[in-house]
CSV table of C-alpha atoms in Angstrom, one decimal:
chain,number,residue,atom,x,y,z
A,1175,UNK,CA,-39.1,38.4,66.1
A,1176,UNK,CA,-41.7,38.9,63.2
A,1177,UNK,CA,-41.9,35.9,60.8
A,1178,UNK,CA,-40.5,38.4,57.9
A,1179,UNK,CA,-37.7,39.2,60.3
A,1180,UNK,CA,-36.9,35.0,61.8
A,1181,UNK,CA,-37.0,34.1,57.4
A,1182,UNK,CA,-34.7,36.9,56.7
A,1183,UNK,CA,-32.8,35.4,59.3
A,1184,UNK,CA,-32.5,32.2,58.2
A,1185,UNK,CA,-32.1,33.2,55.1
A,1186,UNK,CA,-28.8,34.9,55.5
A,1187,UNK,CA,-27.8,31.8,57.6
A,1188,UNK,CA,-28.5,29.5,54.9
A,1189,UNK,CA,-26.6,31.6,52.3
A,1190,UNK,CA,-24.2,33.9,54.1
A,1191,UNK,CA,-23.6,38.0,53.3
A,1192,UNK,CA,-21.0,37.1,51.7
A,1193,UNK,CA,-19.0,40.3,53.0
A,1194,UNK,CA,-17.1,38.0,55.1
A,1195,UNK,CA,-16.4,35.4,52.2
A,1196,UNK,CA,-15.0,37.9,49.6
A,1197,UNK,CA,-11.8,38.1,49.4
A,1198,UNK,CA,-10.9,34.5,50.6
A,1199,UNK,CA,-10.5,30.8,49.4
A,1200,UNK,CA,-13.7,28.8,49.3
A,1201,UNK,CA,-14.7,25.3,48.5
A,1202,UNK,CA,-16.9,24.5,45.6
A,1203,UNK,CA,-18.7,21.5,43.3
A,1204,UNK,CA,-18.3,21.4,39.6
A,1205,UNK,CA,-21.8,21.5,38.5
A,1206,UNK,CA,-20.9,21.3,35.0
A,1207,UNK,CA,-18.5,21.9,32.2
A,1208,UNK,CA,-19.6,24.2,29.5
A,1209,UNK,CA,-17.0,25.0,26.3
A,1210,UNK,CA,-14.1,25.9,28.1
A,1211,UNK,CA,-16.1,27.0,31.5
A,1212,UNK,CA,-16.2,25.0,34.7
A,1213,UNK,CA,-19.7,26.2,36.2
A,1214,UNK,CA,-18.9,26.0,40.1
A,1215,UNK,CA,-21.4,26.1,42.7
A,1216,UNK,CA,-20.1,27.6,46.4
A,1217,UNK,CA,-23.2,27.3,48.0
A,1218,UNK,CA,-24.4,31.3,47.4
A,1219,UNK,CA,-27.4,31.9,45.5
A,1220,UNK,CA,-25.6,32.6,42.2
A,1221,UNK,CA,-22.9,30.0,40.5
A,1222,UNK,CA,-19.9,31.0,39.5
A,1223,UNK,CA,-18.1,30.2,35.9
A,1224,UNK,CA,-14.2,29.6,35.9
A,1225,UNK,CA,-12.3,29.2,32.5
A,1226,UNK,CA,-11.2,25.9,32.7
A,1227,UNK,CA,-7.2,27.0,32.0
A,1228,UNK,CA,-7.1,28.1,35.0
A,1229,UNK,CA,-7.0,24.6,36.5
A,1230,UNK,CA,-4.3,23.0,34.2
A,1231,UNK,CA,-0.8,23.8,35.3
A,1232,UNK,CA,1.4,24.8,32.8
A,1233,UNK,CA,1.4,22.6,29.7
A,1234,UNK,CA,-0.2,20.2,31.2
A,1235,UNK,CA,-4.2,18.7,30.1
A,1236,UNK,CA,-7.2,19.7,31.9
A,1237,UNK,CA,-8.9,17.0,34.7
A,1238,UNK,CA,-12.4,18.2,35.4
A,1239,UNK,CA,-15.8,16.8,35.8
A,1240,UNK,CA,-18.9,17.5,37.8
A,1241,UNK,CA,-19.0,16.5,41.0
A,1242,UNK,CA,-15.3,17.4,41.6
A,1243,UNK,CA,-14.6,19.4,44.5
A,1244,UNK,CA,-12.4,22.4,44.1
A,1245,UNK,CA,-11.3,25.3,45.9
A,1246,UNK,CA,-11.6,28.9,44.1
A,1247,UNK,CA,-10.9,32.5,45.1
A,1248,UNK,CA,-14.1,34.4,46.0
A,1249,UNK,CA,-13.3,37.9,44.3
A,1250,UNK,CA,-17.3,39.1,44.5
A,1251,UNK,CA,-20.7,38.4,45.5
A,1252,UNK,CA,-22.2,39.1,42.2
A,1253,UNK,CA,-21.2,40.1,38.8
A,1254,UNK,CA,-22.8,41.9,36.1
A,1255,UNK,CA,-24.0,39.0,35.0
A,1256,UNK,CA,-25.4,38.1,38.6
A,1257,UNK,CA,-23.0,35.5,38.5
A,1258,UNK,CA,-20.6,35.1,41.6
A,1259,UNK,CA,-17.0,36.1,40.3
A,1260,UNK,CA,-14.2,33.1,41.2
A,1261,UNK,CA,-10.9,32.2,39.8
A,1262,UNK,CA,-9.2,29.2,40.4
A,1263,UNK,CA,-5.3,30.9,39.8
A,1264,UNK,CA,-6.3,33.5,42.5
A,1265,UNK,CA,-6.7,30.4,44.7
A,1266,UNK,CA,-3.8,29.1,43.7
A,1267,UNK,CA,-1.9,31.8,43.8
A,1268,UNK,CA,-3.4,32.3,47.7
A,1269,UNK,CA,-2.2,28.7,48.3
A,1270,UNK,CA,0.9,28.6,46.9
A,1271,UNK,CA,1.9,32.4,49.4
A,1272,UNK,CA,0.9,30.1,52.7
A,1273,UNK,CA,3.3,27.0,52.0
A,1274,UNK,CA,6.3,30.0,50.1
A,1275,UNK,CA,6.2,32.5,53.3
A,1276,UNK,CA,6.8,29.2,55.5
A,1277,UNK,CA,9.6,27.5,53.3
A,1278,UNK,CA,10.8,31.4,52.8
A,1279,UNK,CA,11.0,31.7,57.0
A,1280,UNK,CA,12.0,28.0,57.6
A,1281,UNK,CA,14.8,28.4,54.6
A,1282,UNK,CA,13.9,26.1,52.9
A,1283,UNK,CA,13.7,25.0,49.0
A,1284,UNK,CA,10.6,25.2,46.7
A,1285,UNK,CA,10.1,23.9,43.4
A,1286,UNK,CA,9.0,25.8,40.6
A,1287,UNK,CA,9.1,25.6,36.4
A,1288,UNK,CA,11.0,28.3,34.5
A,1289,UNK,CA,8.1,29.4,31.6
A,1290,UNK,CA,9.1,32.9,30.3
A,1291,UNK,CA,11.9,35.1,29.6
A,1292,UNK,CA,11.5,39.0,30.8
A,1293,UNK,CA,13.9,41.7,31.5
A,1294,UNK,CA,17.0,40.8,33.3
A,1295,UNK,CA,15.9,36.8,33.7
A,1296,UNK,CA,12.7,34.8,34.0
A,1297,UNK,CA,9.6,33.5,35.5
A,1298,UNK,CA,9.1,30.9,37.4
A,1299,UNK,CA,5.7,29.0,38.5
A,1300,UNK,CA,5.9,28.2,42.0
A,1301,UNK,CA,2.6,25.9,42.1
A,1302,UNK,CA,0.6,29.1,41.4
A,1303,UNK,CA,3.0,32.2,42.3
A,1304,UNK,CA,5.1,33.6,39.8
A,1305,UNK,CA,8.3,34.6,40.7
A,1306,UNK,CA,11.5,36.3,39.2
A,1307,UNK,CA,14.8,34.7,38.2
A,1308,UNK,CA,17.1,37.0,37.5
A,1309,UNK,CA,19.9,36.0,35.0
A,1310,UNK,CA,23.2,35.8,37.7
A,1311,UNK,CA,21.3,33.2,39.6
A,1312,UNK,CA,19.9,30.7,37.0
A,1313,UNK,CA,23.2,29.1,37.3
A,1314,UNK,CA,26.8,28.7,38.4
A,1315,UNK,CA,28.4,29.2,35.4
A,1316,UNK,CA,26.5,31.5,32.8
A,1317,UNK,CA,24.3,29.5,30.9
A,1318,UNK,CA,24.0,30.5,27.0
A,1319,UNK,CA,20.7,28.4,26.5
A,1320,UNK,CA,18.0,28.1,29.0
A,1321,UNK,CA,15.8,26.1,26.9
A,1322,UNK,CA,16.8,22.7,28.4
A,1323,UNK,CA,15.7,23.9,31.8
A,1324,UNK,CA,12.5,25.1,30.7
A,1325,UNK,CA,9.1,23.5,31.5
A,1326,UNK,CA,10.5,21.2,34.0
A,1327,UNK,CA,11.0,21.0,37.8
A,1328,UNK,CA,13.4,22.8,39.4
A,1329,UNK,CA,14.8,23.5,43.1
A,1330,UNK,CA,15.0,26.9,43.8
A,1331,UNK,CA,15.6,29.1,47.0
A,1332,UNK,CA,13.8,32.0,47.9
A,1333,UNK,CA,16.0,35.3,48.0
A,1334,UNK,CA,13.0,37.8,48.8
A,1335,UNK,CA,9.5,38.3,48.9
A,1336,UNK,CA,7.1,41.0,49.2
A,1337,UNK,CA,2.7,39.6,49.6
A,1338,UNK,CA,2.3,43.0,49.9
A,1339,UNK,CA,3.4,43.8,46.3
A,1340,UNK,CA,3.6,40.0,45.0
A,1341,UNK,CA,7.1,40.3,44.6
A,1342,UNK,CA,9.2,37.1,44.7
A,1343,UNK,CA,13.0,36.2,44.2
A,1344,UNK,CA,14.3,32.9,43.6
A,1345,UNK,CA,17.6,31.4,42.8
A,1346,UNK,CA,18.9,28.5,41.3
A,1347,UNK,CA,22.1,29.4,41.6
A,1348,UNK,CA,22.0,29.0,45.6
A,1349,UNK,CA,20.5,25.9,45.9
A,1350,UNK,CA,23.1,24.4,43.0
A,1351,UNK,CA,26.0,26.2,45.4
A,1352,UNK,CA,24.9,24.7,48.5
A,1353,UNK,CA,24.6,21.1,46.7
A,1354,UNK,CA,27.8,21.2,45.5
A,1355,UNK,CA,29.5,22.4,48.8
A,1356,UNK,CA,28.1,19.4,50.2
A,1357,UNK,CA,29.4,16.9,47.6
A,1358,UNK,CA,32.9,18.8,47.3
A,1359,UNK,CA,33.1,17.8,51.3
A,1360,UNK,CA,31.8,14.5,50.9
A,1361,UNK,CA,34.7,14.0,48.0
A,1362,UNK,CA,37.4,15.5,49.9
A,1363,UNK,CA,37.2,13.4,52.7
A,1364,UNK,CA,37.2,10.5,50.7
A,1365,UNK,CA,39.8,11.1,48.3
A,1366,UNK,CA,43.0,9.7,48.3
A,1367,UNK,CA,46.5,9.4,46.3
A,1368,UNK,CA,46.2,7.1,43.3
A,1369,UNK,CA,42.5,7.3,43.0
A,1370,UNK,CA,40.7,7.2,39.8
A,1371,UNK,CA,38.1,9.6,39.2
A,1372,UNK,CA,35.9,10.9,36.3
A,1373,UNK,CA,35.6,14.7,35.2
A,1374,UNK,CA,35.0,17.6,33.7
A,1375,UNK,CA,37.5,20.0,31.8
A,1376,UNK,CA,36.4,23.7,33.1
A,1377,UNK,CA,39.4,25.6,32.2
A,1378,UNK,CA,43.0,25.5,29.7
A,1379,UNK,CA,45.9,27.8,30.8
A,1380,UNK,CA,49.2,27.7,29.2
A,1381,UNK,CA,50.6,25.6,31.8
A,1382,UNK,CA,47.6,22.6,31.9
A,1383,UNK,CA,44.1,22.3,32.8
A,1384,UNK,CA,41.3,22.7,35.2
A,1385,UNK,CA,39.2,20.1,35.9
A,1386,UNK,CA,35.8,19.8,37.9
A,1387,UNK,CA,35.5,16.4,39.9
A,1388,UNK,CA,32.0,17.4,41.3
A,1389,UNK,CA,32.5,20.3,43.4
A,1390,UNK,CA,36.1,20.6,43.4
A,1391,UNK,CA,39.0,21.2,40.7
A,1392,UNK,CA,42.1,19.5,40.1
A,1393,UNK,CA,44.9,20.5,38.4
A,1394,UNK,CA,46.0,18.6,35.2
A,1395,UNK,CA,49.4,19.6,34.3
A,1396,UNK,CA,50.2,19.7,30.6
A,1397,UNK,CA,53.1,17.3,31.4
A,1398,UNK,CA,50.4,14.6,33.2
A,1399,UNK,CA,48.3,14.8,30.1
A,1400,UNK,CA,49.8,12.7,27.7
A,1401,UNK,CA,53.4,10.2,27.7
A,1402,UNK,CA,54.2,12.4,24.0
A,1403,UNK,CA,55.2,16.0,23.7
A,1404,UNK,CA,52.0,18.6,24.3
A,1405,UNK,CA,52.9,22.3,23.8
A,1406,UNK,CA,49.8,23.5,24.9
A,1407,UNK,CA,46.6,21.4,26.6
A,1408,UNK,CA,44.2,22.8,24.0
A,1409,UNK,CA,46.2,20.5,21.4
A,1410,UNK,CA,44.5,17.2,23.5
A,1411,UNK,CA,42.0,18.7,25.9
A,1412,UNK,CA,38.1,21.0,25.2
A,1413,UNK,CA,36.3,22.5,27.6
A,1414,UNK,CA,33.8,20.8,28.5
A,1415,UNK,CA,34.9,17.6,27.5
A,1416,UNK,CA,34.7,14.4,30.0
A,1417,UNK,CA,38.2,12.6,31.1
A,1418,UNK,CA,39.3,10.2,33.6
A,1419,UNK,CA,42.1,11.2,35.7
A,1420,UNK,CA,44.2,9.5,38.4
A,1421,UNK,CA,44.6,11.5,42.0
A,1422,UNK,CA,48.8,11.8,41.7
A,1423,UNK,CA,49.3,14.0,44.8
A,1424,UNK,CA,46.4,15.5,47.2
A,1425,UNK,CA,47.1,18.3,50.0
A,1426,UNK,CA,44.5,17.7,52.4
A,1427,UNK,CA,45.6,21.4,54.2
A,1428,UNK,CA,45.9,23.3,50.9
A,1429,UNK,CA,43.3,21.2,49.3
A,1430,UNK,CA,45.3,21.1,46.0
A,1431,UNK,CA,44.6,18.3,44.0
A,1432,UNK,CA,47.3,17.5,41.2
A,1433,UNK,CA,45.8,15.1,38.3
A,1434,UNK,CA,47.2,12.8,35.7
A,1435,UNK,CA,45.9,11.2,32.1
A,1436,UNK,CA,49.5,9.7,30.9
A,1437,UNK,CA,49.4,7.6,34.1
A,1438,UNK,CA,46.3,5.5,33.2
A,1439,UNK,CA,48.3,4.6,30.1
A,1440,UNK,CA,51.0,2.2,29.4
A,1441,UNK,CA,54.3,3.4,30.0
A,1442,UNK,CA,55.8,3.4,26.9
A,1443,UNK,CA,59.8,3.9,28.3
A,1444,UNK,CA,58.7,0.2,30.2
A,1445,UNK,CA,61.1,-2.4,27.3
A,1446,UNK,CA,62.9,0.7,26.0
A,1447,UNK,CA,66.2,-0.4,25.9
A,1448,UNK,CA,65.3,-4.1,24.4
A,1449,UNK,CA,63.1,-1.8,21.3
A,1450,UNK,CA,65.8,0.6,20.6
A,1451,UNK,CA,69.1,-1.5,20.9
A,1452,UNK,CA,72.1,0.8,20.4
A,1453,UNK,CA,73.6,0.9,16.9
A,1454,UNK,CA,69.7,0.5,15.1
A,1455,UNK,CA,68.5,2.8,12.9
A,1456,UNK,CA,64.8,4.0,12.9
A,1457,UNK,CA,62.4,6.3,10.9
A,1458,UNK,CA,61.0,9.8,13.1
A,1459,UNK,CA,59.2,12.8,13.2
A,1460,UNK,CA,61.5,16.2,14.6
A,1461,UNK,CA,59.3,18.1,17.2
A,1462,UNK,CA,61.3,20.5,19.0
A,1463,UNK,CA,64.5,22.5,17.5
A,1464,UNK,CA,66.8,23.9,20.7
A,1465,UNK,CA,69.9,25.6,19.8
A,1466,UNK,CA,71.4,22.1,20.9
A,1467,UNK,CA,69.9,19.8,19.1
A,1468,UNK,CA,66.8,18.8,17.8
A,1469,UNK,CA,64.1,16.5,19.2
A,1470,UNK,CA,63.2,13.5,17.2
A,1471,UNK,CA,59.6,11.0,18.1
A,1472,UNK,CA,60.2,7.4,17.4
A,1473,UNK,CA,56.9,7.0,18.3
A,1474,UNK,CA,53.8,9.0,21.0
A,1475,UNK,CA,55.8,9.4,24.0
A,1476,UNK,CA,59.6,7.9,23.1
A,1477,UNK,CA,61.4,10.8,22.0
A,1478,UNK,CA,65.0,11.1,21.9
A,1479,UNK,CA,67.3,14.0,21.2
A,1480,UNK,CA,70.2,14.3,18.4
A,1481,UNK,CA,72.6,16.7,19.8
A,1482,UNK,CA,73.7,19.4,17.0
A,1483,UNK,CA,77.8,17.6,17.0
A,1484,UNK,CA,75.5,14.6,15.8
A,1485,UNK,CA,74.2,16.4,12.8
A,1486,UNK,CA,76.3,16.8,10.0
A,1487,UNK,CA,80.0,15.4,9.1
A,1488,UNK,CA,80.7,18.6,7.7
A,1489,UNK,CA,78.7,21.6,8.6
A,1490,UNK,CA,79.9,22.4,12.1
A,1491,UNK,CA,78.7,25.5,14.6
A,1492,UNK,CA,75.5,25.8,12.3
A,1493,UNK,CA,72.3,26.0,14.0
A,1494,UNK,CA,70.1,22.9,14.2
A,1495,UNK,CA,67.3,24.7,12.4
A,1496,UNK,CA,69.2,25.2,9.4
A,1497,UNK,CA,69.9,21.0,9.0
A,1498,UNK,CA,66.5,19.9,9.8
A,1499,UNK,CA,63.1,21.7,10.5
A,1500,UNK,CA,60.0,20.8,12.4
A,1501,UNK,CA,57.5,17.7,11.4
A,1502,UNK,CA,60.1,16.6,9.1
A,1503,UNK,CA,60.8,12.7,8.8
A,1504,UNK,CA,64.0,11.5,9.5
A,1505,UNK,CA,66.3,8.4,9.7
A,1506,UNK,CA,68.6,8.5,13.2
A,1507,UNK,CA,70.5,6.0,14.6
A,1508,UNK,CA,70.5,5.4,18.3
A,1509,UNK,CA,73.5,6.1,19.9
A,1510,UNK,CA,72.6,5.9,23.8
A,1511,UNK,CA,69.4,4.8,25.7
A,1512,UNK,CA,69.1,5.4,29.6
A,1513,UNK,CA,66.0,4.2,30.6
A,1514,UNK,CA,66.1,5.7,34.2
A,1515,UNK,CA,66.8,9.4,33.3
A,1516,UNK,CA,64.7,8.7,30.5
A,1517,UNK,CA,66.9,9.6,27.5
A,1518,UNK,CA,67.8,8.4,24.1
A,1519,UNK,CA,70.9,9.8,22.2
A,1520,UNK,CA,70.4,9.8,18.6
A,1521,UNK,CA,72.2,10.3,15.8
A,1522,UNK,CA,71.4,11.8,12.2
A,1523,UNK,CA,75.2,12.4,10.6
A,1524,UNK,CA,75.4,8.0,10.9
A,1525,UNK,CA,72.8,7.5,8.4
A,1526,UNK,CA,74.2,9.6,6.3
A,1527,UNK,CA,77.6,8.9,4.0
């Protein structure tokens, strides 16, 4: 071997074609920090300069100084400026496909930071890979405002993903589903008639409410939601709003769960009979108008009913409605009190002349 030919040789040893290196993730040294340029040397004969965004995550400040070891993306030899061409989110990006194809293949969950809105859902930065959220999965429910959730760190699990074409999926949704199946087992096992729990309202029919314990609903009935007269559940209940509720029966085969407000109050019928002695007269509200009668408050919860032969002295076979009306305040006098069937006969016609 000539001596032109051994120095050539050593040459290429000591600094590499570089054919092999393109294209990959190298190791380099922060020589020094120029405006808003990292200047990295990776051992070829030519720096490299890397904008120094590139190595802040997202809204996050930049760490750098010389000396710092770093690993870039090698995307040429040489420039037009003779300079080597690196990028540090290129690296990243590189990275960040290794440990998502193995949690993708072992099923597991990545975290990532929703950053931007685009058609159909949003982006995600999975620790250098940006991914796709579409809209269905950001959530369980839809969500109106996304805004909380952005910029912060988030489970997410993989749907799809395509190196190929730098396609990824990811879900929310899933990984929120799969946490709540485990805490809706954990809560049915352990629940039991009687037992006081905190929750959520998700839904109002007609006939009461639906509320979310953590992974599974109950059933509030609008006659378990208060001791007084409700005609409808959106008169005392929101969505959304928090309640406690007692567990009044639990089906461990159907997995119905039947729920109660009134019960964690004081019954008010308890000392009925000793607060409304027959033969007293007391001041109420009408509520309800039947075509027998007419339902009369004597205070939230105690109602009692003045039968329509208990209305007026002289105006017999008229309907109730015509004698007294709805929310009006009236005088009665109790006539009866049974405190099992829970009922109080009252009387209008004996506080009048």
């Amino acid at each position: 071997m000539t001596t032109s030919e051994s120095f050539a040789a050593l040459l290429e040893e000591s600094l590499g074609t570089g054919d092999n290196l393109e294209g990959t993730v190298v190791k380099g040294t922060i020589i020094a920090i120029e405006n808003d340029f990292a200047l990295i040397d990776v051992g070829l004969k030519s720096e490299g300069r890397v904008p120094l965004r590139e190595f802040a995550a997202p809204g996050l400040p930049v760490e750098l100084k010389p000396g710092d070891t770093v690993e870039v993306y090698l995307e040429r030899m040489e420039d037009k400026n003779g300079e080597a061409s690196l990028s540090r989110e290129k690296a990243r990006r590189e990275e960040a496909w290794n440990v998502l194809e193995r949690a993708f293949t072992e099923q597991q969950r990545v975290t990532g930071i929703i950053f931007g809105r685009v058609k159909g859902g949003f982006t995600v930065d999975l620790s250098g890979a940006v991914a796709f959220l579409p809209g269905s999965q950001v959530d369980i429910r839809p969500v109106r405002d996304i805004t909380p959730l952005m910029g912060s760190p988030q489970p997410f699990q993989i749907l799809k993903m395509d190196r190929r074409r730098g396609n990824i999926v990811v879900s929310r949704r899933a990984v929120l589903e799969e946490s709540r199946a485990e805490a809706r087992s954990e809560l049915v096992a352990s629940l039991k008639e009687g037992q006081i729990l905190q929750g959520v309202v998700k839904n109002i029919t007609d006939y009461g409410a639906f509320v979310d314990l953590g992974g599974v609903d109950g059933l509030l009935h609008v006659t378990d939601i208060a001791w007084r007269r409700i005609n409808h559940p959106s008169e005392a209940l929101t969505i959304g709003q928090s309640v406690n509720v007692q567990v009044i029966r639990f089906n461990s085969e159907t997995q119905r769960i039947s729920l109660g407000m009134k019960q964690l109050e004081a019954d008010p019928w308890e000392g009925v009979a000793a607060k409304y002695p027959m033969g007293a007269k007391f001041n109420g509200r009408v509520t309800n108008i039947t075509d027998y009668g007419a339902f009369v408050e004597l205070e939230p919860g105690i109602e009692g009913l003045v039968h329509v032969s208990e209305m007026s002295w002289t105006k017999k076979n008229v309907h109730p409605g015509k004698i007294v009306s709805t929310s009006q305040e009236v005088e009665v006098m109790v006539l009866d009190v049974d405190p099992v069937k829970r009922r109080i006969s009252l009387g209008l016609k004996q506080c009048m002349d």
